[in-house]
PDB file of C-alpha atoms in Angstrom:
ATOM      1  CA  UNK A 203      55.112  63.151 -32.683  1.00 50.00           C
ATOM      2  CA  UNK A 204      52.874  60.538 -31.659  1.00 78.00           C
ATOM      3  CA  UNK A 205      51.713  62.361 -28.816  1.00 93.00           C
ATOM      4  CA  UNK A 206      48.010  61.770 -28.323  1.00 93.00           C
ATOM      5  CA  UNK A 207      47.990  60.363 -25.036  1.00 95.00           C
ATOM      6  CA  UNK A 208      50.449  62.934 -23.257  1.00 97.00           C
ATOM      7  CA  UNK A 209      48.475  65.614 -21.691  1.00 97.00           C
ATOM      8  CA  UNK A 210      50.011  69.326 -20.509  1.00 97.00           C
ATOM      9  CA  UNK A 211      48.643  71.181 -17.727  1.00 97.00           C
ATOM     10  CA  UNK A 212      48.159  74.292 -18.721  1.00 96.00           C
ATOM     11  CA  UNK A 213      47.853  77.672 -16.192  1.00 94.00           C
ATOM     12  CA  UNK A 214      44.388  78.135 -16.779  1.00 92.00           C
ATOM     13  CA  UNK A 215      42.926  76.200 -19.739  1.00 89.00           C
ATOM     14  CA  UNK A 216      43.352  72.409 -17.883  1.00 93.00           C
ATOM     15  CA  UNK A 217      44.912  70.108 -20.349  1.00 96.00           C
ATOM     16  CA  UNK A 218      46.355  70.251 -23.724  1.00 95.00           C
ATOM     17  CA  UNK A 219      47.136  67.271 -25.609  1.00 95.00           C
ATOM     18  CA  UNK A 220      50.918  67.287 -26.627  1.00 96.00           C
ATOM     19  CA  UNK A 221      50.449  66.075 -30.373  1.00 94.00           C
ATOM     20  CA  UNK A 222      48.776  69.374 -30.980  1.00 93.00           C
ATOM     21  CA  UNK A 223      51.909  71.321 -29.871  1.00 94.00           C
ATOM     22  CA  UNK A 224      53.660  72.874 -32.651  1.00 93.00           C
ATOM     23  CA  UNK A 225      56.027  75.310 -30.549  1.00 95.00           C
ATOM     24  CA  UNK A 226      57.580  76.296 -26.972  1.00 97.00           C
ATOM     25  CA  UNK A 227      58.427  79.854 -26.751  1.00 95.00           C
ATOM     26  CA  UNK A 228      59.168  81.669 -23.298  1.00 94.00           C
ATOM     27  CA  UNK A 229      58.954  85.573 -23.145  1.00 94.00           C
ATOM     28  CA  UNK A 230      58.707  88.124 -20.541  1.00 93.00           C
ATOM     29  CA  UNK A 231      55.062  90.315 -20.643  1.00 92.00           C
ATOM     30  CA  UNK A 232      55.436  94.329 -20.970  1.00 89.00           C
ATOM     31  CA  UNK A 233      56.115  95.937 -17.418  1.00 84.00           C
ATOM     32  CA  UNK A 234      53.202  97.499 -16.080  1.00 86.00           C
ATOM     33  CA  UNK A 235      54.103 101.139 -14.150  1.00 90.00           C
ATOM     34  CA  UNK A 236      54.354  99.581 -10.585  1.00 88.00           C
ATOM     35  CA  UNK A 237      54.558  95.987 -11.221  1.00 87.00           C
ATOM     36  CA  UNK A 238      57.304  93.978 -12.902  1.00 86.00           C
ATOM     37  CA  UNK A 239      56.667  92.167 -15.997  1.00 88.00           C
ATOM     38  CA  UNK A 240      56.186  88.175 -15.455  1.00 90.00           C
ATOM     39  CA  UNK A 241      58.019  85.690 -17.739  1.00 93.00           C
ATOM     40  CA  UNK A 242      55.574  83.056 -19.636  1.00 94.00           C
ATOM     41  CA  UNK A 243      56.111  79.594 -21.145  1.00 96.00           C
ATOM     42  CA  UNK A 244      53.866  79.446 -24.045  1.00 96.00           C
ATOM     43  CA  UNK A 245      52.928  76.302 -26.072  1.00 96.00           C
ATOM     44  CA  UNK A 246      52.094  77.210 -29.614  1.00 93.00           C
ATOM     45  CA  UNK A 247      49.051  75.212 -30.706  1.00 91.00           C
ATOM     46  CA  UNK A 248      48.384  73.946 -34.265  1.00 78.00           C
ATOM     47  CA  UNK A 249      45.133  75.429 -34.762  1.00 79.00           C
ATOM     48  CA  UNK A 250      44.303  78.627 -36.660  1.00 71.00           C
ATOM     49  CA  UNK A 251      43.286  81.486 -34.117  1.00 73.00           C
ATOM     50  CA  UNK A 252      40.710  84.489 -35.322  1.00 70.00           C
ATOM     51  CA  UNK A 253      39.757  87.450 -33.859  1.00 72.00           C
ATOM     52  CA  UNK A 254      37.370  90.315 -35.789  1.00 70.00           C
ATOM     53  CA  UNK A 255      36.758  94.483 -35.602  1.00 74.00           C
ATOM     54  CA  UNK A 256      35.044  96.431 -38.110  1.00 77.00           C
ATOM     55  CA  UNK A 257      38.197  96.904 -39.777  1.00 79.00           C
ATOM     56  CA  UNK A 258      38.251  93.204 -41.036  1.00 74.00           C
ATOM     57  CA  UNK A 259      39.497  89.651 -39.629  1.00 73.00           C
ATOM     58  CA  UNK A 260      42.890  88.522 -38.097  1.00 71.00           C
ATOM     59  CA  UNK A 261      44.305  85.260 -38.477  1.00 71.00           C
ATOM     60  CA  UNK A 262      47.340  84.175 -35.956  1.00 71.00           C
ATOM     61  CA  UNK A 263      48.506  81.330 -34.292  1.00 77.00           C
ATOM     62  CA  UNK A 264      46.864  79.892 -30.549  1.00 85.00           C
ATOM     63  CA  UNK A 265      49.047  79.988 -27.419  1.00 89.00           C
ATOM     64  CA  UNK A 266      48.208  78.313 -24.231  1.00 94.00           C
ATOM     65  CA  UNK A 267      50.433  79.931 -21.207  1.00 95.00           C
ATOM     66  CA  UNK A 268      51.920  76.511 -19.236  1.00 97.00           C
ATOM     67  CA  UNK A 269      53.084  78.418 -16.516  1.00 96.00           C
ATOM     68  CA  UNK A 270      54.198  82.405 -15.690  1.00 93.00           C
ATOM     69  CA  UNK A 271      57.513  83.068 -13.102  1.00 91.00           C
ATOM     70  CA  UNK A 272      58.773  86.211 -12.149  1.00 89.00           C
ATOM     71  CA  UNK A 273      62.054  85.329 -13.611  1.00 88.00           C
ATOM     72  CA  UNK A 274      63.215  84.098 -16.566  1.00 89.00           C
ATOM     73  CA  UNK A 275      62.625  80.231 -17.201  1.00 89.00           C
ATOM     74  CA  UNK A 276      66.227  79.094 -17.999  1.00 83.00           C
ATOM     75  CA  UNK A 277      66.159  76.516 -21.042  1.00 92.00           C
ATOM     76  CA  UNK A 278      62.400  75.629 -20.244  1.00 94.00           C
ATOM     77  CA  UNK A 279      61.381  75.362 -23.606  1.00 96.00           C
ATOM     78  CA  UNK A 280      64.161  73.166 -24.334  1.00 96.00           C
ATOM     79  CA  UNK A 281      63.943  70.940 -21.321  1.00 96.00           C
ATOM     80  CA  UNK A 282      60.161  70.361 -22.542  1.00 97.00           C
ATOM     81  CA  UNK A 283      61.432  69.467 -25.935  1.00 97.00           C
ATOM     82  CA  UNK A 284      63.341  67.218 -24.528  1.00 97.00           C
ATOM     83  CA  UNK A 285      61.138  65.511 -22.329  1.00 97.00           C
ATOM     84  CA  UNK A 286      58.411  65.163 -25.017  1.00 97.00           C
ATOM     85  CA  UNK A 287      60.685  63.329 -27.217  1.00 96.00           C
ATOM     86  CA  UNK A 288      61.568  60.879 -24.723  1.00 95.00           C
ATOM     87  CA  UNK A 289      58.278  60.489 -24.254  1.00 95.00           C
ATOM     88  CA  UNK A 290      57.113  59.347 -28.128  1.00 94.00           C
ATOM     89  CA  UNK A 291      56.753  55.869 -27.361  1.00 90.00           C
ATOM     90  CA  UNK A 292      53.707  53.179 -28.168  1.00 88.00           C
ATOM     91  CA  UNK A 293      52.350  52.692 -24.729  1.00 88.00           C
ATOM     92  CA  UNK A 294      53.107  56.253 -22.989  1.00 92.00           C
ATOM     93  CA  UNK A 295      50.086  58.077 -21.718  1.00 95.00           C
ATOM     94  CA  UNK A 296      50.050  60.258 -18.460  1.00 96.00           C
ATOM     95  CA  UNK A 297      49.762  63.801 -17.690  1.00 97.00           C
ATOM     96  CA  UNK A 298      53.158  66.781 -17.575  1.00 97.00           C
ATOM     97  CA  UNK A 299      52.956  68.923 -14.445  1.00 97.00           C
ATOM     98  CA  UNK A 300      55.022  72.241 -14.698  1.00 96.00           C
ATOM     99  CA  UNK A 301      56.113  73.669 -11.692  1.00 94.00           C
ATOM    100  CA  UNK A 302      58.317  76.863 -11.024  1.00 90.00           C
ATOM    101  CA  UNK A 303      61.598  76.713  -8.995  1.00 85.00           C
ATOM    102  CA  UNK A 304      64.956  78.346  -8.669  1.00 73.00           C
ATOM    103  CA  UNK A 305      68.602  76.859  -8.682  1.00 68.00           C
ATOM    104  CA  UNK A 306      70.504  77.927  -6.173  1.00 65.00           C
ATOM    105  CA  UNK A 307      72.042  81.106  -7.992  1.00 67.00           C
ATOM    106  CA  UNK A 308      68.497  82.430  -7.796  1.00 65.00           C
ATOM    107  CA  UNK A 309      67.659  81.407 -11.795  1.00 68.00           C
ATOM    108  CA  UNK A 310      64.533  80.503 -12.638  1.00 74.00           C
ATOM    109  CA  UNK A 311      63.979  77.420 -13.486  1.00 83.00           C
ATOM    110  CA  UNK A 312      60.918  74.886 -14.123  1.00 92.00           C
ATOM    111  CA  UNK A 313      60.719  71.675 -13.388  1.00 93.00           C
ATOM    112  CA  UNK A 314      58.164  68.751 -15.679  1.00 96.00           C
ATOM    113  CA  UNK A 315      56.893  66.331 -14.015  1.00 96.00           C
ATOM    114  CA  UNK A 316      55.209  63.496 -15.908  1.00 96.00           C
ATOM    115  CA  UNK A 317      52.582  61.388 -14.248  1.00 94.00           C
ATOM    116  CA  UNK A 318      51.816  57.884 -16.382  1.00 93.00           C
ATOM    117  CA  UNK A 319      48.203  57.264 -16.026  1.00 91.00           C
ATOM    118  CA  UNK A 320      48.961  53.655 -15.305  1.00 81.00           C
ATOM    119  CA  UNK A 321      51.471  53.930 -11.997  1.00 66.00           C
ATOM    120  CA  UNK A 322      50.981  56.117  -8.876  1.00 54.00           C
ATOM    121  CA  UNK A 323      54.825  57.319  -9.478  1.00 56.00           C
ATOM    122  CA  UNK A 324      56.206  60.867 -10.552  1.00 56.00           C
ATOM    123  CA  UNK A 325      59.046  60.585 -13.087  1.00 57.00           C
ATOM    124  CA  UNK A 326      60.646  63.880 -13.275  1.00 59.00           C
ATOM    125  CA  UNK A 327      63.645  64.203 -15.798  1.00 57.00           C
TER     126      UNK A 327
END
């Protein structure tokens, strides 16, 4: 994709520059004895990721969370997809705002919201 002027607001990392995505996975955390587990919508980053112990070094992938619910995000990753491959035009450039909601049957839901940098308009798919 030719990406590099599409920015994704992450949850708490700012922005992440949607060429570099590789991946949209969502997936619920572990429960936690008196809290319920919270559903995440992860963007997979294409950069190597390392961490160490005396045991030796571990090589995985980078996630950046997008945006957590307390239900399950219904097709998000797919409506992203989507939205970034309408998006792969000469020209585009603006900023994706995710934002949790829920249809009327109580499923969760996000919405995308793309800001160009050039207009003071939302465009929201």
């Amino acid at each position: 994709m030719g990406l590099n002027k599409i920015w994704i607001r992450t949850l708490s990392d700012g922005l992440l520059r949607a060429d570099q995505v590789t991946g949209l996975t969502a997936h619920a955390t572990p429960s936690i004895p008196g809290k319920s587990p919270r559903w995440l919508l992860d963007a997979t980053i294409a950069v190597p990721a390392g961490s160490g112990a005396t045991s030796g070094w571990d090589i995985g992938i980078l996630h950046r969370t997008l945006i957590q619910t307390p239900v399950e995000p219904v097709e998000a990753p797919e409506v992203l997809a989507r939205l970034l491959a309408s998006l792969d035009e000469p020209g585009a450039a603006g900023i994706i705002e995710p934002t949790a909601t829920r249809s009327a049957g109580g499923a969760g839901a996000i919405r995308f919201d793309f800001r160009s940098f050039g207009d003071s308009e939302h465009v929201s798919p």
